Each structure stands twice: as structure tokens, then as C-alpha cells.
CSV table of C-alpha atoms and ligand atoms in Angstrom, one decimal:
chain,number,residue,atom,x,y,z
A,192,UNK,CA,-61.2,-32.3,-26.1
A,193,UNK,CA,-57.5,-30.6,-25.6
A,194,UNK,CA,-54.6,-32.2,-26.6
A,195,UNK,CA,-52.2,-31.7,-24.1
A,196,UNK,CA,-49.3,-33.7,-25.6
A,197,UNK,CA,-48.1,-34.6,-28.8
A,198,UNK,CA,-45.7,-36.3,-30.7
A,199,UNK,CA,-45.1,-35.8,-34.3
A,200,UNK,CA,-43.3,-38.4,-36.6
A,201,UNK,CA,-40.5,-39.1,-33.8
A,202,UNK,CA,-37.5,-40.5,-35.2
A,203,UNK,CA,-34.1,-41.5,-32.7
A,204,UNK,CA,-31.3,-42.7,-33.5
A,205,UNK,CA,-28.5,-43.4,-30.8
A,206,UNK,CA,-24.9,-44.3,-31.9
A,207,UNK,CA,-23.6,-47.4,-31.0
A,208,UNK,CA,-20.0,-48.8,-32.2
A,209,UNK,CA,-19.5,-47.7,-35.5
A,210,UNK,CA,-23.0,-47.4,-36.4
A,211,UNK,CA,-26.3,-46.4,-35.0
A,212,UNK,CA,-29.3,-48.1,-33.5
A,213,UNK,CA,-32.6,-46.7,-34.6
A,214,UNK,CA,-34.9,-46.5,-31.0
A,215,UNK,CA,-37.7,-45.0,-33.0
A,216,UNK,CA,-39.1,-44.9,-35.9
A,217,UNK,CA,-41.1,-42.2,-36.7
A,218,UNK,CA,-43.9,-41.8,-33.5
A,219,UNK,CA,-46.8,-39.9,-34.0
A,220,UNK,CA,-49.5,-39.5,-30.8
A,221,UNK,CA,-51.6,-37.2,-29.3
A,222,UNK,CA,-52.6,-37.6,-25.6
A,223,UNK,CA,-55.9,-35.5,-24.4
A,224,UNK,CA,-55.7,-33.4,-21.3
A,225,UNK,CA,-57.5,-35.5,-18.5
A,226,UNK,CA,-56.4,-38.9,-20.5
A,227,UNK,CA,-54.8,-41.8,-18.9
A,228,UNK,CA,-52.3,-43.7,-21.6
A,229,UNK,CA,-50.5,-46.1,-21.1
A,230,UNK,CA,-47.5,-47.4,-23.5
A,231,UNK,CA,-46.6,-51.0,-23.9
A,232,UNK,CA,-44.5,-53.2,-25.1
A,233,UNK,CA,-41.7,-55.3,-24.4
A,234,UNK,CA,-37.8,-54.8,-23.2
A,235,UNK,CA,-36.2,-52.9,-26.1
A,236,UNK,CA,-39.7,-51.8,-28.1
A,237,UNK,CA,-38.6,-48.2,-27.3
A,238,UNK,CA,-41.1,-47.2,-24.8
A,239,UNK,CA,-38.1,-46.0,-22.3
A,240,UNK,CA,-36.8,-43.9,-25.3
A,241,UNK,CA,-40.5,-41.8,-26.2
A,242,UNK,CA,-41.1,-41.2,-23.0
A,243,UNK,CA,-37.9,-39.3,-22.2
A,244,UNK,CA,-38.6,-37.5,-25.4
A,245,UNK,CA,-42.6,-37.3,-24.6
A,246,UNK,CA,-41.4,-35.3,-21.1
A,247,UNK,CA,-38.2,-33.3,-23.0
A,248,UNK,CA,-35.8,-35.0,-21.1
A,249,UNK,CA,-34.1,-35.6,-24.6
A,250,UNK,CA,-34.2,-34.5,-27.7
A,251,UNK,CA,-35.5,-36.7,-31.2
A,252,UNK,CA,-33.2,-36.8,-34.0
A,253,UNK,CA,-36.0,-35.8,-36.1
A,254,UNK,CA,-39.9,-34.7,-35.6
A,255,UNK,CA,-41.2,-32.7,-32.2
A,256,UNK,CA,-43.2,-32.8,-29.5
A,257,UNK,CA,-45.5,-30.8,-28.3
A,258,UNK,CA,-46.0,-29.6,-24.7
A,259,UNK,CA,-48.9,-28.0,-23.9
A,260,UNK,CA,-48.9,-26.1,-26.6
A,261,UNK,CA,-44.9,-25.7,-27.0
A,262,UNK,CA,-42.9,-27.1,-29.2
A,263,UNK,CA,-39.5,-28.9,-27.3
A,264,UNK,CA,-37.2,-29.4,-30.4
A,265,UNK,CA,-37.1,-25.4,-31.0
A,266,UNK,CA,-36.2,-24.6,-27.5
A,267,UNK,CA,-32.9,-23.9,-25.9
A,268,UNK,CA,-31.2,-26.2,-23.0
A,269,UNK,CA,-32.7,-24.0,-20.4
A,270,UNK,CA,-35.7,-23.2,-21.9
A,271,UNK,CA,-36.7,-27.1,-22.4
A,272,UNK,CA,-35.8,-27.7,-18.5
A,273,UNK,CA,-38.1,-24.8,-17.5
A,274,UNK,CA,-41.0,-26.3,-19.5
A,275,UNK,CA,-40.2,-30.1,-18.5
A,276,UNK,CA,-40.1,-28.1,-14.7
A,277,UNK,CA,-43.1,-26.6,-15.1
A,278,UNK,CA,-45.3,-29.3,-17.1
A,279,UNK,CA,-44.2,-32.6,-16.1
A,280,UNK,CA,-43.8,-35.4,-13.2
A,281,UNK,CA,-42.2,-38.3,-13.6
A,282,UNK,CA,-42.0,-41.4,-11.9
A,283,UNK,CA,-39.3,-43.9,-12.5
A,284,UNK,CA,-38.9,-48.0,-11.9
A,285,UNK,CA,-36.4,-46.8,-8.9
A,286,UNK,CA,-38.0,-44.3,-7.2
A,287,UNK,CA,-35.0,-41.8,-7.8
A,288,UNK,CA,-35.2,-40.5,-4.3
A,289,UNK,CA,-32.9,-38.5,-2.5
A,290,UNK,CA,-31.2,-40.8,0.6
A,291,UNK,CA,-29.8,-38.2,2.9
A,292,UNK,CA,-33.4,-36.3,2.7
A,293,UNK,CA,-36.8,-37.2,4.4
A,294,UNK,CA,-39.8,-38.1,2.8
A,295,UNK,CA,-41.3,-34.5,2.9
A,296,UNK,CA,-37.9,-33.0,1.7
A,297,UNK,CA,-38.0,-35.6,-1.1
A,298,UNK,CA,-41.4,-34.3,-2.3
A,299,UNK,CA,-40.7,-30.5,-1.8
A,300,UNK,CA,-37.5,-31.4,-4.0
A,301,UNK,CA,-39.4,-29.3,-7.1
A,302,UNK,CA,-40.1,-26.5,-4.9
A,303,UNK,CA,-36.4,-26.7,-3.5
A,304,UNK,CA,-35.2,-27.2,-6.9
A,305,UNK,CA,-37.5,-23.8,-8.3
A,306,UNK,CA,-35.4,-22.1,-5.3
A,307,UNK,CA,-38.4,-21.8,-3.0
A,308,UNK,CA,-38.0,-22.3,0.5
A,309,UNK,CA,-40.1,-25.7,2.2
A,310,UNK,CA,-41.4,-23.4,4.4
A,311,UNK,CA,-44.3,-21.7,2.1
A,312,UNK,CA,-45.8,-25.5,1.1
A,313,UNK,CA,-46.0,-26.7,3.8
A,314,UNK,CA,-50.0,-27.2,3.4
A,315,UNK,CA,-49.3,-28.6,0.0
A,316,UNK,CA,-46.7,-31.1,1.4
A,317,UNK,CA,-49.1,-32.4,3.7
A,318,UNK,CA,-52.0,-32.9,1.2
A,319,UNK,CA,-49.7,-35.0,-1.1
A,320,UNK,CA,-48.8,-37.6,2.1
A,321,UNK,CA,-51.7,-37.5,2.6
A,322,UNK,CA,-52.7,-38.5,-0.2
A,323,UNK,CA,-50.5,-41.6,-1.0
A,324,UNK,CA,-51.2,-42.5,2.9
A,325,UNK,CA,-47.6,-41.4,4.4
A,326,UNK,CA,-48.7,-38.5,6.5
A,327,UNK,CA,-47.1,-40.0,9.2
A,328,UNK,CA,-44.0,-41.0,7.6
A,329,UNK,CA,-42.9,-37.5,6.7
A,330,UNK,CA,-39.6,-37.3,8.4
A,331,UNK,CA,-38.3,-40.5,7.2
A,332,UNK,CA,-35.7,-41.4,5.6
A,333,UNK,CA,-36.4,-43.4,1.9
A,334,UNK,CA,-33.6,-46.5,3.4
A,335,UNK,CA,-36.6,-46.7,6.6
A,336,UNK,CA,-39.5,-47.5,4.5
A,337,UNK,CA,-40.7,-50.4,1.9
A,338,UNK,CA,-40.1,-50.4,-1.8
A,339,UNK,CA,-44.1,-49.5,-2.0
A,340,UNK,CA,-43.7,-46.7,0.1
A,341,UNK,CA,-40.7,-45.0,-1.9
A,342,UNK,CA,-42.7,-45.3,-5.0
A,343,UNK,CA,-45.5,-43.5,-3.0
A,344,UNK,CA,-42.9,-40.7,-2.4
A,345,UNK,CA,-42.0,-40.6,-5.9
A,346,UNK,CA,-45.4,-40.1,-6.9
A,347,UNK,CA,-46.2,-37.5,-4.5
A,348,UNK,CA,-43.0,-35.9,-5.6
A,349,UNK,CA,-44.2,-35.8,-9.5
A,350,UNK,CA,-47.2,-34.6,-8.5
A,351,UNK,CA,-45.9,-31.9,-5.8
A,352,UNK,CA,-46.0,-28.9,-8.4
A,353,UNK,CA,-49.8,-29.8,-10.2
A,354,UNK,CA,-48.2,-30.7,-13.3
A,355,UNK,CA,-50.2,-31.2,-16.5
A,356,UNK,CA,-48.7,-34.5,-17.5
A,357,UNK,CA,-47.7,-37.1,-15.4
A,358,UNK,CA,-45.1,-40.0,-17.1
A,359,UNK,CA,-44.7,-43.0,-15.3
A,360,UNK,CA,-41.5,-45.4,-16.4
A,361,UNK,CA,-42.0,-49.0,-15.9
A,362,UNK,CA,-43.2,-47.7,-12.0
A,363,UNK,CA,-44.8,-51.4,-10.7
A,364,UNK,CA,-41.4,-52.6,-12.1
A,365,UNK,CA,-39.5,-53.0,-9.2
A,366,UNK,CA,-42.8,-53.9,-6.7
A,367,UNK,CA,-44.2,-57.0,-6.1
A,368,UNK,CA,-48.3,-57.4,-7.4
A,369,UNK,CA,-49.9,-56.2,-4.6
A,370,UNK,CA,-47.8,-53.2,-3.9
A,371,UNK,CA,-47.8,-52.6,-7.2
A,372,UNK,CA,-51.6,-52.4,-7.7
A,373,UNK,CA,-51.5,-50.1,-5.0
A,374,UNK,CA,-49.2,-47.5,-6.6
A,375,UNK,CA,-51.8,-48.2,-10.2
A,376,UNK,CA,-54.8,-47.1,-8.0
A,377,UNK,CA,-53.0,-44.0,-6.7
A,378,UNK,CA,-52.2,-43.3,-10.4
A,379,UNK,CA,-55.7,-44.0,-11.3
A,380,UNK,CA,-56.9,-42.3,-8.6
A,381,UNK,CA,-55.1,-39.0,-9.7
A,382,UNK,CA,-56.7,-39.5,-13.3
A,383,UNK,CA,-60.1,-39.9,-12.2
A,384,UNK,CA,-60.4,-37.3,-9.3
A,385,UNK,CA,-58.0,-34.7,-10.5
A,386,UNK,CA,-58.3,-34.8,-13.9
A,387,UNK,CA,-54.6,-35.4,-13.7
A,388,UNK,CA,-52.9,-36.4,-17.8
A,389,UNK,CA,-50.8,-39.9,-17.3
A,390,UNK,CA,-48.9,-41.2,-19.9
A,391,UNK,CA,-47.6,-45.0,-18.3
A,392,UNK,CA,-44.9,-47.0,-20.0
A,393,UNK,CA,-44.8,-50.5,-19.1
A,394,UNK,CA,-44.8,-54.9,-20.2
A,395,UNK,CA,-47.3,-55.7,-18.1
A,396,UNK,CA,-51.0,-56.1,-19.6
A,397,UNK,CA,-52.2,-55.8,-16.0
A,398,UNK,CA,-50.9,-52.4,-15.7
A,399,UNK,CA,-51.8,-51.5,-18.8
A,400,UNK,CA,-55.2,-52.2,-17.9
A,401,UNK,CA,-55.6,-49.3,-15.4
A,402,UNK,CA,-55.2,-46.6,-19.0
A,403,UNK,CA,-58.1,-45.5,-20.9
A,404,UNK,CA,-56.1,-46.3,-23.9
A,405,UNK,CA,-53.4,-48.4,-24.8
A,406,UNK,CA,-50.6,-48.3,-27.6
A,407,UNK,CA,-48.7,-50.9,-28.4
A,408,UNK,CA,-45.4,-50.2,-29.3
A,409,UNK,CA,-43.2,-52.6,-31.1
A,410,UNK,CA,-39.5,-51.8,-33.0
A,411,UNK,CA,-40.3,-48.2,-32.2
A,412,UNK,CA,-43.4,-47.8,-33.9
A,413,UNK,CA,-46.6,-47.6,-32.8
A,414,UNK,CA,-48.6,-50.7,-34.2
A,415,UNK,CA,-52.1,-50.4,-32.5
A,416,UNK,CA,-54.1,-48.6,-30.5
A,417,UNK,CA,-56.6,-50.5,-27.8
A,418,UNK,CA,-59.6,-47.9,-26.5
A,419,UNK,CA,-60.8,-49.5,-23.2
A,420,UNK,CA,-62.5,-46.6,-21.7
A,421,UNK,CA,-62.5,-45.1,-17.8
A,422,UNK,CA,-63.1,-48.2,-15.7
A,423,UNK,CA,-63.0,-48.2,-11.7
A,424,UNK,CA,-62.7,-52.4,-12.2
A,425,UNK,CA,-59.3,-52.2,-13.8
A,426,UNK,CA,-59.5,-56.1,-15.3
A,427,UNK,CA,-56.6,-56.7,-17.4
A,428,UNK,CA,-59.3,-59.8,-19.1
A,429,UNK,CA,-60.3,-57.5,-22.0
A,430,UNK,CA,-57.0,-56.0,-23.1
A,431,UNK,CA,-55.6,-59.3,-22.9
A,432,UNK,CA,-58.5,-60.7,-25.5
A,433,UNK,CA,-57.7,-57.8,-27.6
A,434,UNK,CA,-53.9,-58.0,-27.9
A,435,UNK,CA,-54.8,-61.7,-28.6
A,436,UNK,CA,-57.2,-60.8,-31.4
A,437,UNK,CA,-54.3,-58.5,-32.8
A,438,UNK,CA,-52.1,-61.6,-32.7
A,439,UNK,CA,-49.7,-59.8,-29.9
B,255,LIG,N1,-28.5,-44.4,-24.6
B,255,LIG,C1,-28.6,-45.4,-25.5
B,255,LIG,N2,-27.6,-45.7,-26.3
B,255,LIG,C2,-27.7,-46.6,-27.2
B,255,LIG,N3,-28.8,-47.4,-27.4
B,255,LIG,C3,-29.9,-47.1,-26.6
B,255,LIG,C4,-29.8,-46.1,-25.6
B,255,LIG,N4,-31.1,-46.1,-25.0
B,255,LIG,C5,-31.8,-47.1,-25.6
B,255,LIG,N5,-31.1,-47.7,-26.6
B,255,LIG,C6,-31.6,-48.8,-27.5
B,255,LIG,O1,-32.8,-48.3,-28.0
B,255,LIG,C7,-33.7,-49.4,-28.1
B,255,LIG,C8,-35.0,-49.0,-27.3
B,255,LIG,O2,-34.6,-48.9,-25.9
B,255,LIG,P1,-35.6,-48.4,-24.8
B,255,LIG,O3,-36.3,-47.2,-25.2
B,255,LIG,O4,-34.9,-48.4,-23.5
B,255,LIG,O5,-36.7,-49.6,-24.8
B,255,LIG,P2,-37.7,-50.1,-23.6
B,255,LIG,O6,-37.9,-49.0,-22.6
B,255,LIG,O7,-38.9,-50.5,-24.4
B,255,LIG,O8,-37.1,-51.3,-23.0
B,255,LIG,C9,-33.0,-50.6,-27.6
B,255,LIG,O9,-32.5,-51.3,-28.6
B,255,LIG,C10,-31.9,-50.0,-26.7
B,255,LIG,O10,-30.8,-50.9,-26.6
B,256,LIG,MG1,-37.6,-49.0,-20.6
């Protein structure tokens, strides 16, 4: 197995006041290529925090991680955007779209952003709504459709560019169960039939359910480690009875 992402004894500290308040406290994890993780724990555990750093959209105080094979904390500014560009999607709790753009300009954004014209991906474009079922919502704006259906875009637009890790932040957190179950199959989906890496931070045992592997996070440590395996059923039943044997 390939280890596609790793973290090595990730310390942050952020100030606040007069003093500091320690997010993490020394993280160490590797994810395999192909793997779907998920990361929980609850408000203020510090799963927000590693995954920004996990996707080198911030630096750690101390430790590194490692990218596909490159190490973030020696990079420079640009260097570290280029390889979060190039290597990671991410999915956020509110969508992030653009307003003023439609759907498919929201999903080319990485191609727009890499200075390529929409033009040339067109094909590409189409397979992604496709794939998350808004083909026919393509020239839409995000304000026209449901919650459900922006996250949809989102995901399409993380995905847009084949990237080897996809991070999802909290992304059923704004959707109600059954929306949100749809947008965990999707996720799912892109692990099992694409082989695609998904690292997923979230409370919820239920989402948590969809990973291969869970860590719990608590006061910015990693305290266990639940293997559950590739499952199409997705119960949340056994990870519950585990993090009830661990006493969480
Ligand atoms: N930018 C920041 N400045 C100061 N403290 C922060 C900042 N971001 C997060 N924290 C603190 O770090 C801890 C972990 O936060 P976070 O990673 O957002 O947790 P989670 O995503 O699990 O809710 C919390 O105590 C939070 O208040
Ligand atoms: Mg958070």
C-alpha cells in the first residue's frame, strides 16, 4: 500500500489574548492512497485545524506533512498553493460557491483558477454533473438550487481536477439526514469506483460510518483508531458499539 498523506507529530498553537491556545498536540497519521478516513470528534477537538494543515492550507507550528511525497512545511507560499492546487479537493460545511457564477462555471473554478479557458473541459465538466446528477442544472445559479444540490457542486468542484486527496470539512453539516446521506454516497461512491483518497472530518458517528477507518480525535490528539473495513451497507451500529467499548 502507498501512503499518500502523512502527518508527522503536528503541533499548533494559535494566539489568543495574551497567550496561546494549543489546537494540536503533536498528530501523527498516515492515510493510504485509495483509503477513505474519516476524522472525528467533537466541536473544538481540532479536527477543523488538521485538516487545513493535512491539505496545506496552513502551516503547523511544529512537525510536517507530507503530500504525496512532498513535504509542505519546507515549501514556499507559492510553492505550497501549487501543490494544495494540484493534489487536493476540498469540500466545506458551506459549500464555498461562487454566487454570480453558474453551476458549471463553479466546477471549472480550478481550471479557471490554473488560467485555462472553460472551453477545453468541457467533456470533463459534463462527466462531473453528471455524476453528482446536475447535468441539467448546469447553468444555474447556486441561490436557484437546494442546500443538497450546492454541496453536489462543491463536490464536483473538488473533484474537477482528479485530485489525489479529497478533504471534506464537516460537509453533511449544514444538510438535513437525507440530503446528507446522499452527498456520503457520492463520497463513498468516489472512494469505491475511483479509487479516489478521502480524508472526512466530522461529529457525526453516522458519517463516520461511511470511512474505512476512523480516528478519534479529542484535545488535539489522536486517541484511537476504529478499522471498519470497505462496506457498501454503511451502518453507523458497529462504530457506535466500538466508540462505546472505548468508553467515547
Ligand atoms: N484561528 C484561530 N485562532 C484561535 N484559536 C483557534 C483558531 N482556530 C481554531 N482555534 C481553536 O483551536 C481549537 C480547535 O479548533 P478546530 O480545529 O476548529 O476544532 P473543530 O473543527 O474540531 O471544532 C479550538 O479551541 C478553537 O477555538
Ligand atoms: Mg471544525
Amino acid at each position: 500500500m502507498t501512503v499518500i498523506l502523512e502527518a508527522r507529530d503536528l503541533v499548533k498553537r494559535y494566539p489568543l489574548g495574551d497567550g496561546e491556545v494549543e489546537a494540536l498536540r503533536g498528530v501523527s497519521l498516515q492515510v493510504n492512497a485509495g483509503e477513505f478516513v474519516a476524522i472525528m470528534g467533537s466541536s473544538g477537538s481540532g479536527k477543523s485545524t488538521m485538516l487545513h494543515l493535512l491539505g496545506g492550507l496552513d502551516l503547523p507550528t511544529s512537525g510536517d506533512v507530507v503530500i504525496d511525497g512532498i513535504g509542505i512545511s519546507a515549501l514556499d507560499e507559492e510553492r505550497r498553493t501549487l501543490t494544495r492546487r494540484d493534489k487536493t479537493g476540498f469540500v466545506f460545511q458551506f459549500f464555498n460557491l461562487i454566487p454570480l457564477l453558474s453551476v458549471a462555471e463553479n466546477v471549472a473554478l480550478p481550471f479557471l483558477i490554473a488560467g485555462d479557458h472553460i472551453g477545453r473541459h468541457r467533456e470533463r465538466i459534463a462527466e462531473l454533473l453528471g455524476m453528482v446528477g446536475l447535468a441539467d442544472k448546469a447553468d444555474h445559479r447556486p441561490d436557484q438550487l437546494s442546500a443538497g444540490e450546492q454541496q453536489r457542486v462543491a463536490l464536483a468542484r473538488a473533484l474537477a481536477t482528479k485530485p489525489a486527496i479529497l478533504l471534506a470539512d464537516e460537509p453533511t453539516g449544514n444538510l438535513d439526514y437525507t440530503t446528507g446521506a446522499e452527498i456520503l454516497d457520492l463520497l463513498w461512491d468516489s472512494a469505491d469506483r475511483l479509487g479516489q483518497t478521502v480524508v472526512l472530518v466530522t461529529h457525526d458517528a453516522r458519517a463516520a460510518a461511511y470511512a474505512d477507518r476512523v480516528l478519534v480525535v479529542r484535545d488535539g490528539q489522536v486517541r484511537d483508531e476504529i478499522t471498519l473495513g470497505r462496506r457498501s451497507d454503511h451502518q453507523a451500529r458497529p462504530l457506535i458499539a466500538r466508540l462505546a467499548e472505548l468508553g467515547l
